[in-house]
Short mmCIF file of C-alpha atoms and ligand atoms in Angstrom, two decimals:
data_model
loop_
_atom_site.label_atom_id
_atom_site.label_comp_id
_atom_site.label_asym_id
_atom_site.label_seq_id
_atom_site.Cartn_x
_atom_site.Cartn_y
_atom_site.Cartn_z
CA UNK O 242 0.00 0.00 0.00
CA UNK O 243 1.42 3.37 -1.05
CA UNK O 244 0.45 6.86 0.10
CA UNK O 245 1.45 10.12 -1.56
CA UNK O 246 2.30 13.16 0.55
CA UNK O 247 2.36 16.67 -0.94
CA UNK O 248 4.59 19.35 0.63
CA UNK O 249 4.78 22.33 -1.71
CA UNK O 250 6.89 24.59 0.52
CA UNK O 251 9.31 22.34 2.46
CA UNK O 252 12.07 23.79 4.63
CA UNK O 253 15.22 22.98 6.47
CA UNK O 254 14.19 23.58 10.09
CA UNK O 255 17.11 24.96 12.08
CA UNK O 256 17.07 25.20 15.87
CA UNK O 257 19.53 27.37 17.77
CA UNK O 258 19.46 26.69 21.53
CA UNK O 259 20.88 29.70 23.42
CA UNK O 260 21.13 30.30 27.14
CA UNK O 261 20.52 34.01 26.53
CA UNK O 262 19.52 35.73 23.32
CA UNK O 263 21.51 38.96 22.97
CA UNK O 264 19.97 41.48 20.59
CA UNK O 265 22.11 43.63 18.32
CA UNK O 266 25.31 41.66 18.92
CA UNK O 267 26.86 38.24 18.17
CA UNK O 268 25.25 35.05 19.53
CA UNK O 269 27.37 31.89 19.20
CA UNK O 270 25.60 28.53 18.96
CA UNK O 271 27.35 25.32 19.99
CA UNK O 272 24.62 22.79 19.20
CA UNK O 273 22.73 23.31 15.95
CA UNK O 274 19.80 21.07 15.04
CA UNK O 275 18.87 20.77 11.35
CA UNK O 276 16.00 18.66 10.06
CA UNK O 277 13.83 18.37 6.96
CA UNK O 278 10.69 20.30 7.90
CA UNK O 279 7.26 21.17 6.58
CA UNK O 280 3.96 19.64 7.69
CA UNK O 281 3.82 17.13 4.83
CA UNK O 282 7.25 15.80 5.69
CA UNK O 283 6.10 15.10 9.25
CA UNK O 284 3.13 13.22 7.78
CA UNK O 285 5.55 11.25 5.56
CA UNK O 286 7.76 10.16 8.46
CA UNK O 287 4.84 9.06 10.64
CA UNK O 288 3.29 7.12 7.73
CA UNK O 289 6.60 5.33 7.23
CA UNK O 290 6.69 4.48 10.93
CA UNK O 291 3.13 3.11 10.65
CA UNK O 292 4.43 0.74 7.98
CA UNK O 293 3.14 2.40 4.79
CA UNK O 294 5.11 2.82 1.59
CA UNK O 295 5.42 6.57 1.16
CA UNK O 296 5.99 8.70 -1.93
CA UNK O 297 6.76 12.35 -1.12
CA UNK O 298 6.37 15.17 -3.63
CA UNK O 299 6.53 18.97 -3.71
CA UNK O 300 8.97 21.59 -4.96
CA UNK O 301 12.70 21.42 -4.16
CA UNK O 302 15.81 23.23 -5.40
CA UNK O 303 19.19 21.57 -5.92
CA UNK O 304 20.80 22.81 -2.67
CA UNK O 305 18.55 22.77 0.44
CA UNK O 306 15.87 20.91 -1.50
CA UNK O 307 18.39 18.20 -2.42
CA UNK O 308 19.39 18.02 1.26
CA UNK O 309 15.73 17.45 2.23
CA UNK O 310 15.37 14.73 -0.41
CA UNK O 311 18.56 13.01 0.84
CA UNK O 312 17.26 13.12 4.39
CA UNK O 313 13.89 11.61 3.43
CA UNK O 314 15.49 8.92 1.27
CA UNK O 315 17.61 7.88 4.26
CA UNK O 316 14.33 7.20 6.05
CA UNK O 317 13.12 4.97 3.21
CA UNK O 318 10.75 7.54 1.68
CA UNK O 319 10.49 7.58 -2.12
CA UNK O 320 11.02 11.21 -3.26
CA UNK O 321 9.58 12.62 -6.51
CA UNK O 322 9.99 16.37 -6.06
CA UNK O 323 9.77 18.84 -8.96
CA UNK O 324 12.99 20.83 -9.31
CA UNK O 325 12.69 24.61 -9.08
CA UNK O 326 14.98 27.52 -9.87
CA UNK O 327 13.93 29.47 -6.73
CA UNK O 328 15.57 28.71 -3.39
CA UNK O 329 14.14 26.18 -0.93
CA UNK O 330 13.81 27.90 2.45
CA UNK O 331 15.31 27.71 5.92
CA UNK O 332 13.10 28.21 8.97
CA UNK O 333 14.90 29.16 12.17
CA UNK O 334 13.76 28.64 15.76
CA UNK O 335 15.86 30.34 18.44
CA UNK O 336 15.27 28.60 21.77
CA UNK O 337 16.19 30.97 24.59
CA UNK O 338 15.28 31.46 28.24
CA UNK O 339 12.33 29.07 27.90
CA UNK O 340 11.03 31.03 24.92
CA UNK O 341 11.01 30.37 21.20
CA UNK O 342 11.67 33.12 18.65
CA UNK O 343 11.02 31.98 15.10
CA UNK O 344 12.26 33.40 11.82
CA UNK O 345 10.32 31.85 8.96
CA UNK O 346 11.40 32.47 5.39
CA UNK O 347 8.53 32.88 2.98
CA UNK O 348 10.10 30.48 0.51
CA UNK O 349 10.59 30.49 -3.25
CA UNK O 350 8.30 31.79 -5.98
CA UNK O 351 7.13 28.96 -8.22
CA UNK O 352 7.27 29.65 -11.96
CA UNK O 353 4.38 28.78 -14.25
CA UNK O 354 6.39 26.08 -16.06
CA UNK O 355 7.40 24.53 -12.72
CA UNK O 356 3.76 24.43 -11.57
CA UNK O 357 2.82 22.73 -14.82
CA UNK O 358 5.69 20.24 -14.40
CA UNK O 359 4.42 19.46 -10.91
CA UNK O 360 0.89 18.72 -12.16
CA UNK O 361 2.25 16.32 -14.81
CA UNK O 362 4.39 14.65 -12.15
CA UNK O 363 1.40 14.43 -9.76
CA UNK O 364 -0.77 12.78 -12.42
CA UNK O 365 1.95 10.22 -13.14
CA UNK O 366 2.45 9.28 -9.47
CA UNK O 367 -1.29 8.96 -8.73
CA UNK O 368 -1.57 5.65 -10.54
CA UNK O 369 0.84 4.11 -8.00
CA UNK O 370 -0.85 5.25 -4.77
CA UNK O 371 -4.06 4.53 -2.87
CA UNK O 372 -4.48 7.89 -1.11
CA UNK O 373 -3.01 11.37 -0.83
CA UNK O 374 -2.22 13.72 2.06
CA UNK O 375 -1.80 17.39 1.15
CA UNK O 376 -0.41 19.65 3.90
CA UNK O 377 0.60 23.23 4.51
CA UNK O 378 0.53 26.57 2.78
CA UNK O 379 0.91 27.38 -0.91
CA UNK O 380 4.19 28.93 -2.01
CA UNK O 381 4.19 32.20 -3.93
CA UNK O 382 3.44 32.03 -7.62
CA UNK O 383 0.66 29.43 -7.32
CA UNK O 384 -3.01 30.38 -7.59
CA UNK O 385 -5.40 29.85 -4.65
CA UNK O 386 -7.08 27.16 -6.78
CA UNK O 387 -3.91 25.02 -6.99
CA UNK O 388 -5.01 22.52 -4.32
CA UNK O 389 -8.46 22.29 -5.92
CA UNK O 390 -6.78 21.40 -9.22
CA UNK O 391 -4.88 18.56 -7.48
CA UNK O 392 -8.09 17.39 -5.75
CA UNK O 393 -9.98 17.37 -9.07
CA UNK O 394 -7.30 15.11 -10.60
CA UNK O 395 -7.32 12.78 -7.58
CA UNK O 396 -11.14 12.61 -7.47
CA UNK O 397 -11.22 11.64 -11.14
CA UNK O 398 -9.02 8.65 -10.28
CA UNK O 399 -11.12 7.94 -7.15
CA UNK O 400 -8.19 8.47 -4.78
CA UNK O 401 -9.03 9.89 -1.34
CA UNK O 402 -7.43 13.23 -0.45
CA UNK O 403 -6.80 14.30 3.15
CA UNK O 404 -6.22 18.05 3.17
CA UNK O 405 -4.61 19.93 6.07
CA UNK O 406 -4.30 23.64 5.41
CA UNK O 407 -5.84 26.78 6.87
CA UNK O 408 -6.98 30.36 6.26
CA UNK O 409 -7.74 31.59 2.77
CA UNK O 410 -6.22 28.46 1.18
CA UNK O 411 -8.70 26.19 3.00
CA UNK O 412 -11.56 28.59 2.29
CA UNK O 413 -10.74 28.56 -1.43
CA UNK O 414 -10.83 24.74 -1.46
CA UNK O 415 -14.15 24.57 0.42
CA UNK O 416 -15.75 27.04 -2.00
CA UNK O 417 -14.60 25.02 -5.02
CA UNK O 418 -16.75 22.28 -6.53
CA UNK O 419 -13.95 19.67 -6.26
CA UNK O 420 -14.01 18.48 -2.64
CA UNK O 421 -11.33 16.66 -0.62
CA UNK O 422 -12.46 13.52 1.25
CA UNK O 423 -11.11 14.75 4.59
CA UNK O 424 -10.19 18.02 6.29
CA UNK O 425 -8.65 18.33 9.76
CA UNK O 426 -9.15 21.80 11.19
CA UNK O 427 -8.69 22.64 14.88
CA UNK O 428 -11.09 24.95 16.77
CA UNK O 429 -8.97 28.02 16.05
CA UNK O 430 -8.95 27.29 12.32
CA UNK O 431 -12.73 26.66 12.34
CA UNK O 432 -13.30 29.94 14.18
CA UNK O 433 -11.18 31.72 11.60
CA UNK O 434 -13.03 30.03 8.74
CA UNK O 435 -16.59 30.64 9.98
CA UNK O 436 -15.92 34.10 11.41
CA UNK O 437 -17.53 33.13 14.75
CA UNK O 438 -16.13 31.48 17.86
CA UNK O 439 -16.40 27.70 17.53
CA UNK O 440 -16.42 25.78 20.84
CA UNK O 441 -17.28 22.25 21.93
CA UNK O 442 -20.77 23.57 22.80
CA UNK O 443 -21.62 24.79 19.29
CA UNK O 444 -19.42 22.50 17.19
CA UNK O 445 -22.22 20.26 15.94
CA UNK O 446 -24.11 23.26 14.53
CA UNK O 447 -20.92 24.79 13.19
CA UNK O 448 -20.07 21.69 11.19
CA UNK O 449 -23.52 21.82 9.53
CA UNK O 450 -22.48 25.06 7.81
CA UNK O 451 -23.00 24.97 4.04
CA UNK O 452 -19.29 25.61 3.59
CA UNK O 453 -18.67 21.95 4.54
CA UNK O 454 -21.22 20.45 2.14
CA UNK O 455 -19.71 17.58 0.17
CA UNK O 456 -16.84 16.90 2.59
CA UNK O 457 -17.20 13.33 3.85
CA UNK O 458 -14.84 13.57 6.85
CA UNK O 459 -14.35 16.64 9.05
CA UNK O 460 -12.02 15.78 11.91
CA UNK O 461 -11.60 18.56 14.45
CA UNK O 462 -8.55 17.90 16.59
CA UNK O 463 -8.79 19.19 20.16
CA UNK O 464 -5.28 18.73 21.59
CA UNK O 465 -5.43 17.03 25.00
CA UNK O 466 -9.23 16.76 24.65
CA UNK O 467 -8.96 14.32 21.71
CA UNK O 468 -11.17 15.05 18.71
CA UNK O 469 -14.66 15.66 17.35
CA UNK O 470 -15.68 14.40 13.93
CA UNK O 471 -18.46 14.51 11.37
CA UNK O 472 -18.29 11.54 9.02
CA UNK O 473 -20.96 10.91 6.34
CA UNK O 474 -23.40 13.07 8.31
CA UNK O 475 -22.85 11.29 11.67
CA UNK O 476 -21.13 12.92 14.66
CA UNK O 477 -18.41 11.31 16.78
CA UNK O 478 -16.52 12.30 19.93
CA UNK O 479 -13.09 10.74 20.47
CA UNK O 480 -12.12 10.64 24.15
CA UNK O 481 -8.48 10.13 25.08
CA UNK O 482 -6.71 9.51 28.40
CA UNK O 483 -4.34 12.02 30.01
CA UNK O 484 -0.74 11.46 28.93
CA UNK O 485 2.70 12.90 29.75
CA UNK O 486 3.51 15.29 26.94
CA UNK O 487 7.08 16.00 25.81
CA UNK O 488 6.55 18.03 22.60
CA UNK O 489 3.13 18.36 20.91
CA UNK O 490 4.50 20.18 17.82
CA UNK O 491 3.59 18.07 14.79
CA UNK O 492 0.76 16.16 16.56
CA UNK O 493 -1.73 17.49 14.01
CA UNK O 494 0.49 16.15 11.21
CA UNK O 495 0.72 12.76 12.94
CA UNK O 496 -3.10 12.82 13.13
CA UNK O 497 -3.27 13.39 9.38
CA UNK O 498 -0.93 10.41 8.87
CA UNK O 499 -3.27 8.23 10.94
CA UNK O 500 -6.33 9.42 8.99
CA UNK O 501 -4.89 8.83 5.53
CA UNK O 502 -3.48 5.46 6.61
CA UNK O 503 -6.80 4.27 8.10
CA UNK O 504 -8.81 5.44 5.09
CA UNK O 505 -6.41 3.87 2.58
CA UNK O 506 -6.77 0.56 4.48
CA UNK O 507 -10.58 0.79 4.57
CA UNK O 508 -10.57 0.67 8.36
CA UNK O 509 -13.88 1.39 10.13
CA UNK O 510 -14.68 5.01 10.99
CA UNK O 511 -14.13 4.27 14.70
CA UNK O 512 -10.76 2.62 14.16
CA UNK O 513 -9.56 5.34 11.78
CA UNK O 514 -10.48 8.03 14.31
CA UNK O 515 -8.70 6.08 17.05
CA UNK O 516 -5.64 5.53 14.86
CA UNK O 517 -5.46 9.25 14.08
CA UNK O 518 -5.63 10.24 17.74
CA UNK O 519 -3.13 7.60 18.85
CA UNK O 520 -0.68 8.94 16.25
CA UNK O 521 -1.16 12.51 17.54
CA UNK O 522 -0.67 11.35 21.13
CA UNK O 523 2.42 9.27 20.31
CA UNK O 524 3.96 12.28 18.57
CA UNK O 525 3.25 14.45 21.62
CA UNK O 526 5.11 11.91 23.77
CA UNK O 527 8.35 12.31 21.76
CA UNK O 528 10.87 15.17 21.65
CA UNK O 529 11.29 14.83 17.87
CA UNK O 530 8.62 16.47 15.69
CA UNK O 531 6.87 14.10 13.27
CA UNK O 532 7.95 10.91 14.98
CA UNK O 533 6.06 8.17 16.83
CA UNK O 534 7.20 5.17 18.85
CA UNK O 535 5.00 2.36 17.57
CA UNK O 536 5.87 0.15 20.54
CA UNK O 537 3.37 2.20 22.61
CA UNK O 538 0.63 2.10 19.94
CA UNK O 539 -1.64 -0.72 21.08
CA UNK O 540 -1.62 0.20 24.78
CA UNK O 541 -2.91 3.71 23.93
CA UNK O 542 -5.33 2.48 21.24
CA UNK O 543 -7.08 0.24 23.78
CA UNK O 544 -7.72 3.23 26.08
CA UNK O 545 -9.49 5.41 23.48
CA UNK O 546 -13.25 5.69 23.22
CA UNK O 547 -15.24 6.77 20.18
CA UNK O 548 -18.85 7.71 20.96
CA UNK O 549 -21.52 8.48 18.38
CA UNK O 550 -23.40 11.60 19.49
P1 ADP L 679 -2.99 20.76 15.77
O1 ADP L 679 -1.53 20.88 16.08
O2 ADP L 679 -3.25 20.54 14.31
O3 ADP L 679 -3.83 21.85 16.39
P2 ADP L 679 -3.79 19.08 17.98
O4 ADP L 679 -2.99 19.89 18.92
O5 ADP L 679 -5.26 19.08 18.15
O6 ADP L 679 -3.45 19.40 16.45
O7 ADP L 679 -3.25 17.57 18.10
C1 ADP L 679 -3.68 16.53 17.27
C2 ADP L 679 -3.99 15.30 18.12
O8 ADP L 679 -2.82 14.91 18.87
C3 ADP L 679 -5.10 15.50 19.14
O9 ADP L 679 -6.37 15.27 18.55
C4 ADP L 679 -4.72 14.47 20.21
O10 ADP L 679 -5.14 13.18 19.83
C5 ADP L 679 -3.18 14.49 20.18
N1 ADP L 679 -2.65 15.48 21.15
C6 ADP L 679 -2.15 16.71 20.90
N2 ADP L 679 -1.77 17.33 22.04
C7 ADP L 679 -2.04 16.47 23.05
C8 ADP L 679 -1.89 16.51 24.48
N3 ADP L 679 -1.40 17.58 25.11
N4 ADP L 679 -2.30 15.42 25.19
C9 ADP L 679 -2.80 14.34 24.58
N5 ADP L 679 -2.96 14.24 23.24
C10 ADP L 679 -2.59 15.28 22.48
#
């Protein structure tokens, strides 16, 4: 079973741990952490750890992009990125005095020919995969309808698409006639989307909004509270036990990995929702972003409850 992940604006994530951050002078860093970053790459790693064959695609240049590809290949992920003339980005996190200051590069501008090359590449890969996870923001140069174009191609081949993006990019997809099979907003993203505060009290009504018509799975992740979902018109609450959390960054991406894996395997709705939450929880229990320890999988899975409401 193969799953395709789409990361259009990947990055090298750099972390600089500093005891003190001195402004307007030199800061020397002894221990530098560099990893291949971007939401879709976290999804790719977790899928691999779940045991799926993973094909990763997106845009990459021949310097940092090549580094990202090398890194993913070392983890056994098949990489089919489209080469670009712009520069793949670095994203920097300065960890200081218990705080985190981030410097995020916007990333390259994609040329029209490169976008076209990507679409051709995407069509070619689709025949080899069962499902697709699309994550993150659109780089400059692509139209707001770019994800909808990918979804239209996937729908034509009857391949499920799990989409995890936010803001105007998500809104553009929801207003388009080509619908993804799954979206995974959190409460903040739903609030942003609907222009009114969405809480656990009004979530059922909120998910009935016309904006979500035609979307089979809406999975609202709720951090330590688990998740709420609307699947084929039915509502579900996923309850999870309290766990010791090390680093929850990337838990949403791990959740996406669980969803696309469960759906590609035709698991039941209940088991897919449980799988997604277990993946999010396992990621939160690790220091490394986009990583799960499968040894703890079953013990957590058995503690989750999915209630129809
Ligand atoms: P996002 O980062 O996209 O907002 P969440 O923070 O909701 O995603 O996390 C996704 C999933 O990971 C949750 O639904 C839950 O299953 C798990 N998770 C995240 N944070 C915690 C936590 N503090 N305790 C337990 N589980 C967590």
